[in-house]
GROMACS .gro file of C-alpha atoms in nm:
model
  384
    1MET     CA    1   0.342  22.841 -14.040
    2THR     CA    2   0.301  22.744 -14.350
    3LEU     CA    3  -0.059  22.577 -14.424
    4PRO     CA    4  -0.106  22.250 -14.640
    5ALA     CA    5  -0.245  22.289 -14.933
    6GLN     CA    6  -0.642  22.288 -14.918
    7GLY     CA    7  -0.691  21.932 -15.126
    8LYS     CA    8  -0.418  21.789 -14.803
    9ILE     CA    9  -0.700  21.899 -14.539
   10ALA     CA   10  -1.010  21.812 -14.800
   11PHE     CA   11  -0.967  21.476 -14.620
   12ALA     CA   12  -1.076  21.592 -14.297
   13ASN     CA   13  -1.337  21.814 -14.477
   14GLN     CA   14  -1.446  21.505 -14.684
   15LEU     CA   15  -1.480  21.279 -14.292
   16ARG     CA   16  -1.674  21.551 -14.102
   17GLY     CA   17  -1.942  21.482 -14.355
   18LEU     CA   18  -1.915  21.131 -14.315
   19ALA     CA   19  -1.926  21.143 -13.983
   20VAL     CA   20  -2.211  21.309 -13.897
   21LEU     CA   21  -2.426  21.089 -14.140
   22MET     CA   22  -2.348  20.820 -13.934
   23VAL     CA   23  -2.437  21.003 -13.602
   24ILE     CA   24  -2.809  21.040 -13.750
   25VAL     CA   25  -2.812  20.648 -13.903
   26SER     CA   26  -2.666  20.525 -13.571
   27HIS     CA   27  -2.997  20.823 -13.380
   28TYR     CA   28  -3.280  20.740 -13.612
   29ALA     CA   29  -3.160  20.360 -13.655
   30GLY     CA   30  -3.072  20.264 -13.355
   31THR     CA   31  -3.172  20.516 -13.078
   32TYR     CA   32  -3.501  20.568 -13.144
   33TRP     CA   33  -3.629  20.148 -13.075
   34SER     CA   34  -3.346  20.107 -12.877
   35ALA     CA   35  -3.377  20.388 -12.663
   36ARG     CA   36  -3.766  20.484 -12.651
   37GLU     CA   37  -3.814  20.613 -12.259
   38LEU     CA   38  -3.530  20.792 -12.293
   39VAL     CA   39  -3.673  20.957 -12.654
   40SER     CA   40  -3.958  20.985 -12.547
   41LEU     CA   41  -3.872  21.219 -12.237
   42PHE     CA   42  -3.647  21.440 -12.453
   43VAL     CA   43  -3.952  21.515 -12.698
   44PHE     CA   44  -4.285  21.482 -12.457
   45ALA     CA   45  -4.448  21.168 -12.629
   46PRO     CA   46  -4.569  20.836 -12.563
   47PRO     CA   47  -4.268  20.533 -12.566
   48VAL     CA   48  -4.311  20.408 -13.007
   49GLU     CA   49  -4.508  20.030 -12.970
   50GLY     CA   50  -4.374  19.764 -13.191
   51PRO     CA   51  -4.116  19.571 -13.312
   52SER     CA   52  -3.775  19.826 -13.464
   53SER     CA   53  -3.798  19.815 -13.785
   54LEU     CA   54  -3.622  19.520 -14.059
   55VAL     CA   55  -3.490  19.866 -14.204
   56SER     CA   56  -3.348  19.915 -13.903
   57ARG     CA   57  -3.198  19.639 -13.758
   58PHE     CA   58  -3.009  19.584 -14.112
   59ILE     CA   59  -2.790  19.781 -14.122
   60THR     CA   60  -2.704  19.861 -13.769
   61PRO     CA   61  -2.451  19.563 -13.769
   62PRO     CA   62  -2.355  19.412 -13.396
   63THR     CA   63  -1.974  19.455 -13.477
   64VAL     CA   64  -2.015  19.905 -13.562
   65ALA     CA   65  -2.203  20.125 -13.379
   66TYR     CA   66  -2.192  20.425 -13.642
   67GLY     CA   67  -2.300  20.647 -13.354
   68PRO     CA   68  -1.935  20.597 -13.167
   69PHE     CA   69  -1.717  20.549 -13.430
   70GLY     CA   70  -1.900  20.900 -13.621
   71VAL     CA   71  -1.797  21.111 -13.265
   72ALA     CA   72  -1.428  20.970 -13.247
   73ILE     CA   73  -1.416  21.101 -13.648
   74PHE     CA   74  -1.495  21.436 -13.501
   75PHE     CA   75  -1.288  21.389 -13.277
   76LEU     CA   76  -1.001  21.294 -13.452
   77ILE     CA   77  -1.047  21.569 -13.656
   78SER     CA   78  -1.135  21.827 -13.376
   79GLY     CA   79  -0.753  21.728 -13.287
   80PHE     CA   80  -0.627  21.805 -13.610
   81VAL     CA   81  -0.796  22.104 -13.688
   82ILE     CA   82  -0.718  22.352 -13.444
   83PRO     CA   83  -0.296  22.347 -13.390
   84PHE     CA   84  -0.365  22.523 -13.699
   85SER     CA   85  -0.611  22.850 -13.491
   86LEU     CA   86  -0.333  22.821 -13.211
   87GLU     CA   87  -0.017  22.798 -13.402
   88LYS     CA   88  -0.188  23.099 -13.633
   89LEU     CA   89  -0.347  23.331 -13.369
   90GLY     CA   90  -0.209  23.270 -12.976
   91ALA     CA   91  -0.346  23.143 -12.768
   92ALA     CA   92  -0.594  23.403 -12.604
   93ARG     CA   93  -0.725  23.546 -12.945
   94PHE     CA   94  -0.751  23.144 -13.014
   95LEU     CA   95  -1.005  23.088 -12.753
   96ALA     CA   96  -1.185  23.352 -12.789
   97ALA     CA   97  -1.251  23.298 -13.172
   98ARG     CA   98  -1.317  22.941 -13.063
   99LEU     CA   99  -1.544  23.026 -12.837
  100LEU     CA  100  -1.685  23.270 -13.076
  101ARG     CA  101  -1.746  22.992 -13.278
  102ILE     CA  102  -1.895  22.749 -13.075
  103TYR     CA  103  -2.146  22.953 -12.887
  104PRO     CA  104  -2.406  23.126 -13.098
  105THR     CA  105  -2.442  22.852 -13.361
  106TYR     CA  106  -2.468  22.597 -13.015
  107TRP     CA  107  -2.742  22.842 -12.883
  108ALA     CA  108  -2.905  22.929 -13.208
  109ALA     CA  109  -2.942  22.524 -13.216
  110SER     CA  110  -3.080  22.449 -12.912
  111ALA     CA  111  -3.353  22.736 -12.884
  112ALA     CA  112  -3.467  22.554 -13.282
  113VAL     CA  113  -3.420  22.193 -13.035
  114ILE     CA  114  -3.694  22.334 -12.793
  115PHE     CA  115  -3.920  22.511 -12.979
  116ILE     CA  116  -3.954  22.166 -13.111
  117ALA     CA  117  -3.980  21.985 -12.809
  118TRP     CA  118  -4.290  22.248 -12.689
  119LEU     CA  119  -4.456  22.127 -13.002
  120SER     CA  120  -4.412  21.815 -13.041
  121SER     CA  121  -4.495  21.821 -12.569
  122LYS     CA  122  -4.824  22.000 -12.728
  123TYR     CA  123  -4.907  21.793 -13.002
  124TRP     CA  124  -4.898  21.534 -12.730
  125GLY     CA  125  -5.054  21.689 -12.423
  126GLN     CA  126  -4.768  21.629 -12.224
  127ALA     CA  127  -4.681  21.919 -11.977
  128PHE     CA  128  -4.372  22.087 -12.097
  129HIS     CA  129  -4.027  22.128 -11.854
  130MET     CA  130  -3.762  22.296 -11.868
  131ASP     CA  131  -3.586  22.427 -11.534
  132THR     CA  132  -3.378  22.687 -11.595
  133GLY     CA  133  -3.102  22.550 -11.441
  134ARG     CA  134  -3.089  22.305 -11.645
  135LEU     CA  135  -3.169  22.586 -11.901
  136ILE     CA  136  -2.803  22.804 -11.795
  137ALA     CA  137  -2.597  22.502 -11.771
  138ASN     CA  138  -2.631  22.317 -12.085
  139MET     CA  139  -2.635  22.679 -12.260
  140LEU     CA  140  -2.272  22.685 -12.066
  141LEU     CA  141  -2.214  22.352 -12.214
  142VAL     CA  142  -2.147  22.272 -11.802
  143GLN     CA  143  -2.444  22.047 -11.812
  144ILE     CA  144  -2.228  21.726 -11.622
  145GLN     CA  145  -2.048  21.869 -11.441
  146THR     CA  146  -2.382  22.011 -11.228
  147GLY     CA  147  -2.587  21.720 -11.223
  148HIS     CA  148  -2.785  21.800 -11.497
  149LEU     CA  149  -2.995  21.641 -11.792
  150SER     CA  150  -2.895  21.735 -12.110
  151THR     CA  151  -3.145  21.927 -12.351
  152ASP     CA  152  -3.070  21.774 -12.644
  153LEU     CA  153  -2.894  21.409 -12.601
  154VAL     CA  154  -2.552  21.545 -12.776
  155ASN     CA  155  -2.412  21.821 -12.646
  156TRP     CA  156  -2.155  21.637 -12.467
  157THR     CA  157  -1.957  21.618 -12.673
  158LEU     CA  158  -1.912  21.999 -12.710
  159ALA     CA  159  -1.853  21.991 -12.382
  160VAL     CA  160  -1.490  21.787 -12.425
  161GLU     CA  161  -1.429  21.946 -12.744
  162VAL     CA  162  -1.439  22.327 -12.508
  163LYS     CA  163  -1.221  22.121 -12.257
  164PHE     CA  164  -1.022  22.048 -12.502
  165TYR     CA  165  -0.904  22.369 -12.674
  166ILE     CA  166  -0.852  22.485 -12.325
  167VAL     CA  167  -0.601  22.196 -12.234
  168ALA     CA  168  -0.460  22.241 -12.591
  169MET     CA  169  -0.439  22.605 -12.576
  170LEU     CA  170  -0.255  22.563 -12.196
  171LEU     CA  171   0.024  22.288 -12.334
  172TRP     CA  172   0.069  22.466 -12.623
  173PRO     CA  173   0.462  22.564 -12.575
  174TRP     CA  174   0.490  22.197 -12.473
  175ILE     CA  175   0.399  22.031 -12.779
  176ARG     CA  176   0.577  22.307 -12.991
  177CYS     CA  177   0.942  22.190 -12.819
  178ARG     CA  178   0.868  21.844 -12.683
  179PRO     CA  179   0.471  21.727 -12.918
  180VAL     CA  180   0.561  21.301 -12.822
  181LEU     CA  181   0.630  21.386 -12.462
  182THR     CA  182   0.371  21.649 -12.422
  183ILE     CA  183   0.080  21.423 -12.571
  184THR     CA  184   0.182  21.168 -12.432
  185GLY     CA  185   0.281  21.273 -12.047
  186PHE     CA  186  -0.023  21.489 -12.074
  187SER     CA  187  -0.233  21.098 -12.098
  188LEU     CA  188  -0.071  20.961 -11.856
  189ALA     CA  189  -0.078  21.212 -11.563
  190LEU     CA  190  -0.391  21.158 -11.662
  191LEU     CA  191  -0.450  20.797 -11.679
  192ALA     CA  192  -0.281  20.805 -11.325
  193TYR     CA  193  -0.555  21.031 -11.167
  194MET     CA  194  -0.833  20.879 -11.316
  195SER     CA  195  -0.712  20.520 -11.107
  196CYS     CA  196  -0.617  20.755 -10.797
  197ILE     CA  197  -0.910  20.874 -10.716
  198PRO     CA  198  -1.068  20.646 -10.457
  199LYS     CA  199  -1.442  20.532 -10.551
  200GLY     CA  200  -1.624  20.694 -10.231
  201TRP     CA  201  -1.485  21.000 -10.421
  202ASN     CA  202  -1.730  21.239 -10.656
  203ILE     CA  203  -1.893  21.488 -10.555
  204VAL     CA  204  -1.681  21.793 -10.445
  205PRO     CA  205  -1.859  22.127 -10.374
  206MET     CA  206  -1.760  22.410 -10.478
  207GLY     CA  207  -1.863  22.710 -10.402
  208VAL     CA  208  -2.224  22.715 -10.438
  209MET     CA  209  -2.204  22.492 -10.698
  210GLN     CA  210  -2.105  22.062 -10.642
  211ILE     CA  211  -1.926  21.896 -10.969
  212GLY     CA  212  -1.951  21.563 -10.955
  213LEU     CA  213  -1.572  21.410 -11.061
  214THR     CA  214  -1.688  21.092 -11.192
  215SER     CA  215  -1.902  21.296 -11.427
  216THR     CA  216  -1.647  21.524 -11.562
  217ASN     CA  217  -1.413  21.186 -11.586
  218THR     CA  218  -1.629  21.101 -11.941
  219GLU     CA  219  -1.552  21.415 -12.047
  220LEU     CA  220  -1.148  21.417 -11.963
  221LEU     CA  221  -1.108  21.089 -12.072
  222PHE     CA  222  -1.136  21.205 -12.468
  223LEU     CA  223  -0.873  21.425 -12.467
  224PRO     CA  224  -0.596  21.217 -12.519
  225PHE     CA  225  -0.761  21.044 -12.803
  226LEU     CA  226  -0.809  21.466 -12.941
  227PHE     CA  227  -0.439  21.443 -12.938
  228ILE     CA  228  -0.335  21.179 -13.130
  229GLY     CA  229  -0.553  21.389 -13.406
  230THR     CA  230  -0.326  21.622 -13.264
  231LEU     CA  231  -0.030  21.397 -13.313
  232PHE     CA  232  -0.121  21.380 -13.712
  233HIS     CA  233  -0.160  21.749 -13.748
  234LEU     CA  234   0.261  21.753 -13.593
  235GLU     CA  235   0.331  21.459 -13.878
  236LEU     CA  236   0.212  21.656 -14.075
  237THR     CA  237   0.364  21.983 -14.004
  238LYS     CA  238   0.760  21.810 -14.023
  239LYS     CA  239   0.730  21.843 -13.618
  240ILE     CA  240   0.747  21.414 -13.618
  241SER     CA  241   0.855  21.189 -13.820
  242PRO     CA  242   0.601  20.897 -13.894
  243LYS     CA  243   0.754  20.622 -13.689
  244ALA     CA  244   0.672  20.893 -13.384
  245LEU     CA  245   0.330  20.926 -13.501
  246ILE     CA  246   0.281  20.545 -13.551
  247GLY     CA  247   0.391  20.456 -13.227
  248SER     CA  248   0.305  20.759 -12.966
  249ALA     CA  249  -0.069  20.717 -13.170
  250LEU     CA  250  -0.130  20.336 -13.108
  251ALA     CA  251   0.088  20.471 -12.679
  252VAL     CA  252  -0.203  20.718 -12.675
  253LEU     CA  253  -0.488  20.487 -12.846
  254ILE     CA  254  -0.380  20.174 -12.558
  255ILE     CA  255  -0.402  20.483 -12.237
  256PHE     CA  256  -0.711  20.661 -12.381
  257LEU     CA  257  -0.848  20.249 -12.394
  258ALA     CA  258  -0.744  20.214 -12.023
  259MET     CA  259  -0.921  20.465 -11.898
  260TRP     CA  260  -1.220  20.402 -12.061
  261LYS     CA  261  -1.245  20.074 -11.795
  262LYS     CA  262  -1.219  20.369 -11.513
  263THR     CA  263  -1.550  20.520 -11.601
  264PRO     CA  264  -1.954  20.503 -11.616
  265TRP     CA  265  -1.817  20.472 -11.995
  266PHE     CA  266  -1.723  20.124 -11.977
  267ALA     CA  267  -2.057  19.989 -11.720
  268GLN     CA  268  -2.285  20.132 -12.024
  269SER     CA  269  -2.144  20.033 -12.289
  270ALA     CA  270  -1.774  19.814 -12.311
  271SER     CA  271  -1.789  19.808 -12.687
  272ALA     CA  272  -1.789  20.127 -12.843
  273ALA     CA  273  -1.467  20.215 -12.718
  274ALA     CA  274  -1.322  19.909 -12.990
  275ASN     CA  275  -1.534  20.162 -13.262
  276TYR     CA  276  -1.236  20.429 -13.151
  277SER     CA  277  -1.002  20.260 -13.274
  278TYR     CA  278  -1.190  20.133 -13.620
  279ALA     CA  279  -1.227  20.499 -13.639
  280LEU     CA  280  -0.852  20.609 -13.607
  281LEU     CA  281  -0.792  20.311 -13.874
  282LEU     CA  282  -1.036  20.503 -14.090
  283PHE     CA  283  -0.821  20.894 -14.030
  284GLY     CA  284  -0.462  20.758 -14.078
  285VAL     CA  285  -0.603  20.581 -14.374
  286CYS     CA  286  -0.714  20.851 -14.566
  287TYR     CA  287  -0.456  21.038 -14.429
  288VAL     CA  288  -0.195  20.874 -14.584
  289LEU     CA  289  -0.418  20.918 -14.897
  290ARG     CA  290  -0.509  21.271 -14.900
  291GLY     CA  291  -0.366  21.347 -15.175
  292ARG     CA  292  -0.660  21.134 -15.352
  293PHE     CA  293  -0.938  21.331 -15.206
  294ARG     CA  294  -1.099  21.558 -15.404
  295ALA     CA  295  -1.387  21.732 -15.469
  296ASN     CA  296  -1.776  21.536 -15.332
  297ARG     CA  297  -2.044  21.827 -15.374
  298VAL     CA  298  -2.276  21.585 -15.114
  299LEU     CA  299  -1.983  21.489 -14.877
  300ASP     CA  300  -1.871  21.900 -14.879
  301PHE     CA  301  -2.212  22.060 -14.823
  302PHE     CA  302  -2.273  21.775 -14.529
  303ALA     CA  303  -1.991  21.933 -14.365
  304ASP     CA  304  -2.039  22.252 -14.395
  305VAL     CA  305  -2.303  22.236 -14.200
  306SER     CA  306  -2.224  21.992 -14.014
  307TYR     CA  307  -2.226  22.184 -13.743
  308PRO     CA  308  -2.594  22.319 -13.642
  309LEU     CA  309  -2.713  21.935 -13.833
  310TYR     CA  310  -2.562  21.806 -13.508
  311ILE     CA  311  -2.664  21.975 -13.245
  312VAL     CA  312  -3.112  21.975 -13.395
  313HIS     CA  313  -3.053  21.617 -13.625
  314SER     CA  314  -3.160  21.407 -13.275
  315LEU     CA  315  -3.441  21.587 -13.104
  316VAL     CA  316  -3.548  21.777 -13.446
  317GLY     CA  317  -3.550  21.388 -13.561
  318TYR     CA  318  -3.715  21.167 -13.308
  319ALA     CA  319  -3.988  21.456 -13.288
  320ALA     CA  320  -4.072  21.432 -13.621
  321ILE     CA  321  -4.068  21.011 -13.664
  322ARG     CA  322  -4.257  20.992 -13.376
  323PHE     CA  323  -4.513  21.222 -13.487
  324LEU     CA  324  -4.547  21.067 -13.881
  325MET     CA  325  -4.515  20.724 -13.765
  326ALA     CA  326  -4.809  20.798 -13.496
  327ASN     CA  327  -5.044  20.945 -13.802
  328GLY     CA  328  -5.010  20.651 -14.037
  329VAL     CA  329  -4.600  20.717 -14.241
  330SER     CA  330  -4.407  20.440 -14.184
  331PHE     CA  331  -4.108  20.359 -14.042
  332VAL     CA  332  -3.789  20.477 -14.313
  333PRO     CA  333  -4.031  20.726 -14.529
  334ALA     CA  334  -4.043  20.919 -14.182
  335ALA     CA  335  -3.681  20.894 -14.070
  336LEU     CA  336  -3.634  20.998 -14.432
  337LEU     CA  337  -3.861  21.286 -14.361
  338ALA     CA  338  -3.743  21.391 -14.094
  339PHE     CA  339  -3.321  21.376 -14.172
  340GLY     CA  340  -3.418  21.612 -14.467
  341ALA     CA  341  -3.660  21.859 -14.240
  342ALA     CA  342  -3.291  21.801 -13.981
  343VAL     CA  343  -3.081  21.908 -14.268
  344ALA     CA  344  -3.339  22.228 -14.419
  345LEU     CA  345  -3.264  22.422 -14.028
  346ALA     CA  346  -2.950  22.278 -14.018
  347TYR     CA  347  -2.867  22.480 -14.315
  348LEU     CA  348  -3.098  22.769 -14.238
  349ILE     CA  349  -2.833  22.770 -13.889
  350HIS     CA  350  -2.626  22.748 -14.139
  351ARG     CA  351  -2.682  23.040 -14.330
  352THR     CA  352  -2.808  23.275 -14.080
  353VAL     CA  353  -2.586  23.237 -13.736
  354GLU     CA  354  -2.297  23.066 -13.838
  355LEU     CA  355  -2.150  23.170 -14.131
  356PRO     CA  356  -2.188  23.528 -13.989
  357THR     CA  357  -2.020  23.466 -13.642
  358ALA     CA  358  -1.733  23.252 -13.801
  359ALA     CA  359  -1.635  23.538 -14.033
  360LEU     CA  360  -1.641  23.780 -13.720
  361GLY     CA  361  -1.424  23.539 -13.539
  362LYS     CA  362  -1.209  23.543 -13.817
  363ARG     CA  363  -1.181  23.916 -13.778
  364PHE     CA  364  -1.128  23.906 -13.385
  365GLY     CA  365  -0.898  23.650 -13.400
  366ARG     CA  366  -0.628  23.785 -13.676
  367ARG     CA  367  -0.331  23.970 -13.550
  368PRO     CA  368  -0.283  24.363 -13.537
  369VAL     CA  369  -0.161  24.401 -13.885
  370ALA     CA  370   0.197  24.663 -13.848
  371PRO     CA  371   0.185  24.969 -14.019
  372ALA     CA  372   0.400  24.976 -14.347
  373VAL     CA  373   0.759  25.179 -14.250
  374PRO     CA  374   0.789  25.482 -14.399
  375ALA     CA  375   1.105  25.529 -14.629
  376THR     CA  376   1.338  25.828 -14.604
  377THR     CA  377   1.515  26.026 -14.887
  378GLU     CA  378   1.793  25.765 -14.914
  379GLY     CA  379   1.561  25.501 -15.017
  380VAL     CA  380   1.615  25.335 -14.654
  381LYS     CA  381   1.376  25.221 -14.388
  382VAL     CA  382   1.387  25.390 -14.081
  383GLY     CA  383   1.479  25.132 -13.842
  384ALA     CA  384   1.660  24.891 -14.065
   0.00000   0.00000   0.00000
């Protein structure tokens, strides 16, 4: 398969930069104020007191949830770009390269986040605690299945991504042959599975572990949505028609929204599902206009550091904002300073960990190159 020109996928890269900024705005201007007890639990600080910032209320309209909006864009981009690697590397090399791409950077960023949380606990005089089981489960991204708290409040999306890599790898032979049927069929099968599980079924023992079905379903829910991004990839590479893209994407979106109602996400945030529809609309418009995208230093920079920035921004930001506000800095300057600190830390991890391990993953994922076939004295290649 010939990869499209870089300009054709620049839209996806710049949307990645936009997505991480949307998530940060949501967490700093929204979650920091609306989930005070949760924030205080994770940064080992007393809950912030007083009314939320007027600026915070102004930039977080009730009709748009920037957090789910940004995460939905991330998911669509992943579904869109992962098939390039699958097609190029094959199943085994793809999975190895993706795990090498995900875990080292995640571990480095997690170490930084946990260290910041420890510093915060020392400043506020609270006991720091992080049991071994919770730490291991989070570092393997199986915290949902094993019933452990997150270490950073955002790594659930990475756990979804890893599951998507595995499912996409397994389904890829069928997706190549019958793309629309495979993706819609998988989505319907997942909906049927969630619809048929008895309400009393939740914990499934597996050896020494107990797997939570209900919590696992909150991750499986998003797999069809990621596959919508794959449908865009298939249209880009001329595997399906534009009409097939529109019809199948809408069908999978409807299935995804129906699945949403069958998970705890619906009770916690029923309106958040609408933002996945908004994200799909934005992604679709940008896809149609993809030829008009040009280099943008700001969005391209945030796209480059989006992965480590996504991991470190929440607890680093919450701890910094809480510390600064306790020392007389108002919310907006505190949030901007916290944002700058998170960006600086993310850039450091990007340069020292993400880029080297990504390069290693690319080398590891290369297919062996056959040696040049020598020519005979008659000028005819051996074996020709």
